[in-house]
Amino acid sequence: MKVRNKETLEKAASELVKQQKISDLLISLVLKRGCKFFLDQFGEPQVQLPDRPAVGYSISGAVFKRWVSGIYWEDFNEGFSNEIFSQVMAALEGKSQHEGIKVSLSNRIAKTTETIFYDIGDDINVVKITPSGWEVVKAEDPLFRRFTHQKVQSIPEKGGALEKILDYVNLKNPEDKILFLTYLVAILFCDIPRAMIIATGEQGSAKSTLLRVIRKLIDPSRVDLLKMRSAMDELTQMASHHYCLYFDNLSYLSTESSDSLSGFVTGLGFSKRKLFSDDSDIIFELLVAVGLNGINLVAEKADLLDRSLIFTLERISDSSRREESKFWSDFDKEKPQILGALFDITSQVLKIKEDIKLPTRPRMADYARVAAAAAVSLGYEVDGFLQAFEKNIARQNKAAIDASPVAQTILEFMSIRDEWSGASSDLFTELSNLATANKLEVGGSYGFPKSATWLWRKINL
């Protein structure tokens, strides 16, 4: 019995020695291949792979593990256990922590004071945009994170016109076209709050197409449009993985979701506990380009509407509708030059935006300055942009009223009187009777409230 125990211990000790030799060998191979180790802005250990210089990968992630497995197989034609990789990971995380090199990683777009870097998605090349122009260059330092849903972008080409994108969206009036084109430029300025884009209209008005066109131009993904999630954790995770956080076909937006979207637009800090951890947090700092569409205007809260561009689309006639396969084929052919034109305008905006003087400071002041500079770069006047922007603000107010049976009922109720006073229960009775007489829906997410309590909640939105 004692002999068997001794043999077991010796075998275990031999296995440990073997594992340590393999882990030491793996660390040596990784370092010889030219990997660089650093901490991201949240203090998480990252690695820059020699054949993927534009991206930082988590040392504990699947991509790095597969890469290490690949170079080990290449040299020794065998694999290694999870325990061995855990030893390698711990050592390299320690190296990252000890050296203390810090690099901020971005999603799709990174910005310094006068330079915007755009992630093409091939892990090697980036578009470098400065006030003097743009060019596709090989990345030297890690700039971006990589997510599995992201697709490689077309290589941009010079000589195009940004206005060509208007052939692929269902916008009719000149003000909407100005707002749309300037939005495309402003969306690249990842360090400022950007207006939330909302497309409404009946079925067949190409609401989803409008958002897909932007998504494919700015942030191509295997999942162009997303479904809204009610859980804050899920919504935050989505916001951290998508530069363009665009939601499709919404019929309802809860107060909690509305507050979250407002936070994503203006900037939101959020932390949650790591899985299987008692004291460590995952930190999120989110400033996201948000968009949504729906038949009805689901955004009702004033703070969200104040941050929105609202486009109301008309139904496309059957004779004007294009086959979808041909539509996207044509768009893909023109996209490289449209993208190049977008970068041309962005470069010009970097050059002139500090010289743009706005006579008033609207709610989204930073956005308005960049968008106004984009308008000038596109050949419009600042006043022309501001007039379009102000019309959109009026549209926000009208849309909020049109979408709210409570607002409609109160306006009609007060149209024949200067003031009214009384108990809240009496007001509820008066308004409820009027809503019923006007055949407005009562109850449900968008109907007139069924109680005085919910009536006051709707009034205070």
XYZ file of C-alpha atoms in Angstrom:
461
model
C 0.000 0.000 0.000
C 2.821 2.361 0.861
C 4.585 1.505 -2.397
C 1.448 2.337 -4.384
C 1.154 5.720 -2.650
C 4.780 6.441 -3.360
C 4.337 5.515 -7.008
C 1.257 7.757 -7.229
C 3.103 10.699 -5.687
C 6.088 10.217 -7.966
C 3.831 10.043 -11.002
C 1.999 13.215 -9.944
C 5.275 15.005 -9.294
C 6.568 13.939 -12.696
C 3.402 15.226 -14.340
C 3.756 18.571 -12.572
C 7.357 18.879 -13.724
C 6.283 18.043 -17.281
C 3.491 20.640 -17.161
C 5.888 23.257 -15.835
C 8.359 22.515 -18.635
C 5.632 22.835 -21.257
C 4.293 26.065 -19.754
C 7.824 27.524 -19.636
C 8.332 26.468 -23.235
C 5.026 28.065 -24.277
C 5.901 31.346 -22.578
C 9.252 31.331 -24.366
C 7.568 30.667 -27.721
C 5.048 33.456 -27.175
C 7.726 35.988 -26.287
C 9.950 34.982 -29.208
C 7.048 35.476 -31.614
C 6.909 39.140 -30.638
C 3.729 39.331 -28.601
C 3.354 42.526 -26.576
C 1.553 42.652 -23.246
C -0.235 45.582 -21.633
C -3.206 46.655 -19.527
C -6.308 48.221 -21.060
C -7.993 51.331 -19.636
C -9.791 49.183 -17.065
C -6.625 47.433 -15.887
C -7.379 44.148 -17.691
C -4.350 42.258 -19.107
C -4.233 42.250 -22.919
C -1.952 40.951 -25.665
C -1.055 42.296 -29.106
C -0.422 39.408 -31.502
C 2.344 39.937 -34.067
C 0.090 39.133 -37.037
C -2.819 41.243 -35.729
C -1.275 44.564 -34.673
C -4.485 46.652 -34.684
C -6.218 44.664 -31.948
C -5.739 43.922 -28.276
C -6.974 40.531 -27.096
C -7.687 39.396 -23.566
C -4.926 37.089 -22.278
C -7.615 34.909 -20.711
C -9.723 34.832 -23.877
C -10.348 32.101 -26.439
C -8.554 33.904 -29.293
C -5.210 34.025 -27.487
C -5.548 30.432 -26.318
C -6.201 29.227 -29.884
C -3.250 31.285 -31.135
C -0.913 29.746 -28.528
C -2.260 26.282 -29.366
C -1.526 26.945 -33.028
C 2.121 27.926 -32.583
C 2.717 24.971 -30.231
C 1.193 22.560 -32.722
C 3.243 24.123 -35.487
C 6.493 23.398 -33.621
C 5.682 20.161 -31.758
C 2.630 18.652 -33.473
C 0.761 18.225 -30.195
C -1.581 20.064 -27.869
C -1.579 20.905 -24.176
C -4.074 20.868 -21.310
C -6.190 23.627 -19.861
C -4.118 23.439 -16.693
C -0.963 24.249 -18.640
C -2.611 27.198 -20.366
C -3.803 28.472 -16.982
C -0.164 28.537 -15.846
C 0.873 30.375 -19.013
C -1.999 32.833 -18.660
C -1.183 33.577 -15.013
C 2.473 34.225 -15.821
C 1.700 36.540 -18.742
C -0.966 38.412 -16.801
C 1.674 38.921 -14.115
C 4.057 40.253 -16.760
C 1.396 42.709 -17.968
C 0.702 43.873 -14.424
C 4.370 44.231 -13.537
C 5.327 46.229 -16.630
C 2.250 48.435 -16.242
C 2.003 49.592 -19.860
C -1.500 51.021 -20.385
C -3.329 51.286 -23.697
C -6.939 52.384 -24.258
C -8.820 50.063 -26.590
C -11.838 51.219 -28.603
C -14.665 49.630 -30.539
C -14.516 50.342 -34.309
C -13.401 53.996 -33.930
C -10.652 55.558 -31.821
C -9.957 59.259 -31.549
C -7.148 61.460 -30.301
C -7.259 65.260 -30.291
C -6.901 65.700 -34.065
C -6.883 62.152 -35.444
C -9.610 59.556 -35.952
C -8.645 55.917 -36.475
C -11.218 53.687 -38.170
C -11.038 49.909 -37.736
C -11.302 48.157 -41.106
C -11.648 44.868 -39.253
C -8.835 42.813 -40.834
C -6.790 43.195 -37.611
C -3.930 44.785 -39.548
C -4.974 47.954 -41.344
C -6.741 51.077 -40.100
C -7.923 54.283 -41.724
C -6.086 57.272 -40.301
C -8.079 60.512 -40.671
C -6.434 63.857 -39.925
C -7.209 67.487 -40.830
C -4.957 67.073 -43.887
C -6.673 63.968 -45.295
C -6.979 60.218 -44.783
C -5.070 57.078 -45.685
C -5.136 53.345 -45.038
C -2.120 52.432 -42.905
C -0.809 49.388 -41.076
C -1.452 49.689 -37.363
C 1.593 49.955 -35.148
C -0.075 49.940 -31.752
C -3.204 48.112 -30.601
C -6.195 50.405 -30.914
C -9.270 48.224 -30.962
C -11.137 45.342 -29.395
C -12.510 42.600 -31.586
C -15.971 41.052 -31.280
C -17.207 37.968 -33.100
C -20.180 39.729 -34.742
C -17.984 42.308 -36.514
C -17.371 42.066 -40.255
C -14.441 43.343 -42.276
C -15.167 46.682 -43.946
C -14.625 47.475 -47.617
C -11.396 49.294 -48.361
C -12.400 52.946 -48.912
C -11.709 54.610 -52.247
C -11.228 58.237 -53.187
C -13.292 60.143 -55.726
C -16.800 59.499 -54.435
C -19.632 61.705 -53.185
C -21.317 61.203 -49.830
C -24.642 62.296 -51.328
C -24.750 59.004 -53.286
C -25.935 57.310 -50.119
C -29.229 59.203 -50.472
C -30.062 56.816 -53.334
C -30.397 54.079 -50.721
C -32.604 55.730 -48.102
C -36.256 56.789 -48.321
C -35.875 60.467 -47.409
C -37.849 63.073 -49.344
C -37.460 66.584 -47.948
C -34.197 68.581 -48.098
C -34.036 69.169 -44.325
C -34.068 65.431 -43.616
C -31.308 64.892 -46.162
C -29.091 67.523 -44.514
C -29.689 65.996 -41.076
C -28.988 62.504 -42.372
C -25.732 63.370 -44.168
C -24.386 65.378 -41.251
C -25.331 62.556 -38.855
C -23.154 60.148 -40.850
C -20.154 62.398 -40.274
C -20.884 63.191 -36.631
C -21.282 59.507 -35.799
C -17.525 59.063 -36.374
C -16.745 61.472 -33.525
C -16.775 58.842 -30.819
C -15.815 61.248 -28.011
C -19.043 63.297 -28.090
C -22.713 62.428 -27.524
C -24.384 61.783 -30.873
C -28.068 62.251 -31.602
C -30.156 59.093 -31.460
C -31.663 58.345 -34.864
C -35.323 57.277 -34.946
C -37.091 56.073 -38.096
C -40.882 55.767 -37.997
C -43.464 54.958 -40.631
C -45.912 52.329 -41.758
C -44.921 48.937 -43.108
C -43.064 49.158 -46.387
C -41.481 52.552 -45.712
C -37.928 51.139 -45.486
C -37.368 52.055 -41.832
C -35.144 49.059 -41.210
C -33.317 49.638 -44.483
C -32.343 53.166 -43.431
C -30.676 51.856 -40.272
C -29.079 48.922 -42.116
C -27.529 51.270 -44.674
C -25.885 53.282 -41.899
C -24.785 50.147 -40.074
C -23.160 48.636 -43.156
C -21.392 51.900 -43.924
C -20.116 52.637 -40.415
C -20.049 49.418 -38.403
C -20.626 46.306 -40.556
C -21.839 43.351 -38.524
C -23.286 39.890 -38.899
C -26.187 41.272 -36.867
C -27.150 44.604 -38.425
C -30.176 45.303 -36.233
C -30.804 44.090 -32.702
C -33.778 43.141 -30.574
C -34.352 45.178 -27.437
C -33.516 43.472 -24.142
C -35.217 44.440 -20.906
C -32.434 43.290 -18.552
C -29.899 46.042 -17.875
C -26.978 43.588 -17.902
C -27.901 42.308 -21.364
C -28.505 45.779 -22.744
C -25.185 47.045 -21.387
C -23.347 44.055 -22.839
C -24.860 44.797 -26.242
C -23.920 48.472 -25.953
C -20.314 47.564 -25.160
C -20.021 45.297 -28.222
C -21.731 47.408 -30.911
C -20.518 50.823 -32.064
C -23.897 51.318 -33.762
C -26.480 50.076 -31.293
C -29.486 49.902 -33.612
C -32.781 48.287 -32.610
C -35.353 47.016 -35.075
C -39.145 47.137 -35.106
C -39.823 48.357 -31.567
C -43.455 48.534 -30.479
C -42.779 49.476 -26.867
C -39.990 51.111 -24.867
C -40.088 50.765 -21.096
C -39.048 53.602 -18.811
C -35.960 51.615 -17.785
C -34.922 50.981 -21.398
C -35.549 54.621 -22.299
C -33.331 55.744 -19.416
C -30.612 53.311 -20.511
C -30.659 54.569 -24.105
C -30.444 58.159 -22.883
C -27.434 57.145 -20.812
C -25.768 55.422 -23.762
C -26.212 58.570 -25.880
C -24.744 60.995 -23.346
C -22.304 58.633 -21.633
C -22.870 55.966 -18.995
C -20.576 54.294 -16.489
C -21.636 50.850 -15.338
C -20.098 47.975 -13.396
C -21.193 44.445 -12.689
C -19.644 41.583 -10.772
C -17.466 39.189 -12.702
C -18.763 35.679 -13.098
C -17.578 33.380 -10.284
C -16.039 36.336 -8.451
C -16.917 37.802 -5.067
C -15.091 41.105 -5.293
C -14.038 41.883 -8.872
C -16.100 44.023 -11.228
C -16.366 44.385 -14.974
C -16.345 48.097 -15.805
C -18.210 49.626 -18.747
C -17.801 53.190 -19.989
C -20.340 53.626 -22.749
C -20.866 56.425 -25.256
C -22.745 54.757 -28.068
C -24.398 55.654 -31.382
C -28.019 54.609 -30.783
C -30.816 54.126 -33.303
C -34.221 52.497 -33.454
C -37.216 52.120 -35.717
C -40.866 51.262 -35.367
C -44.290 51.927 -36.837
C -45.086 54.137 -33.834
C -42.776 56.572 -32.077
C -41.861 54.487 -29.033
C -39.640 57.183 -27.516
C -41.945 59.273 -25.327
C -39.730 60.625 -22.541
C -38.590 64.194 -23.083
C -34.949 63.529 -22.199
C -34.710 60.869 -24.908
C -36.613 62.869 -27.526
C -34.363 65.877 -26.851
C -31.424 63.757 -27.992
C -33.071 62.396 -31.137
C -33.266 62.911 -34.881
C -36.711 61.768 -36.012
C -37.324 60.709 -39.605
C -40.899 59.907 -40.590
C -40.845 57.781 -43.742
C -43.582 57.296 -46.326
C -44.588 53.935 -47.729
C -42.730 53.072 -50.945
C -45.038 52.270 -53.835
C -44.804 48.843 -55.444
C -43.654 50.419 -58.701
C -40.748 52.177 -56.961
C -39.633 49.252 -54.810
C -36.339 47.588 -55.744
C -35.456 43.921 -55.462
C -33.534 43.469 -52.230
C -30.686 41.444 -53.716
C -30.113 44.050 -56.425
C -30.421 46.886 -53.899
C -27.667 45.523 -51.639
C -25.496 44.463 -54.549
C -25.588 48.018 -55.902
C -24.892 49.441 -52.454
C -21.879 47.164 -51.912
C -20.440 48.276 -55.256
C -20.776 51.955 -54.376
C -19.870 51.651 -50.705
C -16.050 51.993 -51.060
C -16.371 55.406 -52.715
C -19.176 56.527 -50.379
C -16.975 55.536 -47.450
C -14.019 57.390 -48.912
C -16.201 60.474 -49.368
C -17.340 60.189 -45.750
C -13.695 60.231 -44.660
C -13.022 63.237 -46.929
C -15.769 65.210 -45.179
C -14.635 63.988 -41.750
C -11.115 65.224 -42.457
C -12.498 68.631 -43.399
C -14.595 68.740 -40.221
C -11.497 68.039 -38.118
C -9.928 71.022 -39.835
C -12.734 73.581 -39.442
C -14.978 72.557 -36.550
C -13.333 74.830 -33.979
C -13.981 77.800 -36.267
C -17.710 77.097 -36.528
C -19.752 79.664 -34.619
C -23.288 78.763 -33.586
C -25.619 81.691 -32.813
C -27.358 79.569 -30.167
C -26.320 76.510 -28.177
C -28.875 73.744 -28.736
C -29.301 70.804 -26.346
C -26.779 68.599 -28.186
C -24.221 71.400 -28.503
C -21.125 69.314 -29.320
C -23.074 67.293 -31.844
C -24.539 70.453 -33.403
C -21.061 71.967 -33.839
C -19.666 68.867 -35.574
C -22.810 68.450 -37.702
C -22.735 72.136 -38.669
C -19.090 71.772 -39.709
C -20.126 68.728 -41.759
C -22.883 70.770 -43.400
C -20.387 73.469 -44.371
C -18.003 70.812 -45.710
C -20.873 69.443 -47.811
C -21.577 72.878 -49.292
C -24.468 73.966 -47.085
C -24.722 77.078 -44.912
C -24.620 76.836 -41.114
C -28.039 78.534 -41.025
C -29.439 75.891 -43.347
C -28.334 73.146 -40.999
C -29.631 74.963 -37.921
C -33.030 75.503 -39.543
C -33.250 71.786 -40.310
C -32.120 70.991 -36.765
C -34.750 73.324 -35.273
C -37.469 71.758 -37.425
C -36.439 68.412 -36.031
C -36.844 69.770 -32.491
C -40.381 70.908 -33.381
C -40.955 67.445 -34.825
C -39.822 65.922 -31.531
C -42.476 67.855 -29.635
C -45.228 67.104 -32.133
C -44.259 63.434 -32.296
C -44.372 63.148 -28.522
C -47.880 64.620 -28.473
C -49.092 62.527 -31.415
C -47.775 59.361 -29.783
C -49.394 60.093 -26.411
C -53.139 59.643 -25.875
C -52.677 61.429 -22.533
C -51.197 64.530 -24.204
C -53.877 64.545 -26.894
C -56.640 64.257 -24.309
C -55.241 67.002 -22.056
C -54.861 69.402 -25.004
C -58.459 68.832 -26.043
C -59.669 69.088 -22.445
C -57.943 72.466 -21.947
C -58.883 73.832 -25.384
C -62.182 75.203 -24.022
C -60.922 76.466 -20.645
C -58.079 78.586 -19.263
C -57.597 76.586 -16.065
C -59.001 73.672 -14.112
C -58.612 72.705 -10.455
C -59.851 69.720 -8.523
C -58.921 66.355 -7.083
C -56.687 64.072 -9.116
C -59.444 61.435 -9.108
C -61.863 63.948 -10.620
C -59.330 64.895 -13.317
C -58.818 61.237 -14.125
C -62.572 60.749 -14.522
C -62.891 63.783 -16.795
C -59.965 62.795 -19.008
C -60.878 59.117 -19.080
C -64.400 59.928 -20.261
C -63.003 62.201 -22.965
C -60.510 59.551 -24.125
C -63.313 56.984 -24.353
C -65.534 59.419 -26.272
C -62.694 59.975 -28.762
C -62.330 56.198 -29.129
C -58.734 56.235 -27.926
C -57.290 52.964 -26.743
C -57.545 52.542 -22.963
C -54.977 50.413 -21.144
C -51.916 48.678 -22.500
C -48.474 50.118 -23.110
C -49.676 52.954 -25.353
C -53.277 53.390 -24.312
C -54.841 55.909 -21.948
C -54.071 54.847 -18.350
C -56.650 52.878 -16.387
C -55.927 54.567 -13.058
C -55.183 58.038 -11.671
C -51.776 56.840 -10.452
C -50.687 55.781 -13.932
C -52.158 58.960 -15.393
C -49.814 61.076 -13.253
C -46.874 58.882 -14.166
C -47.596 59.489 -17.847
C -48.001 63.235 -17.293
C -44.630 63.382 -15.505
C -42.719 61.532 -18.265
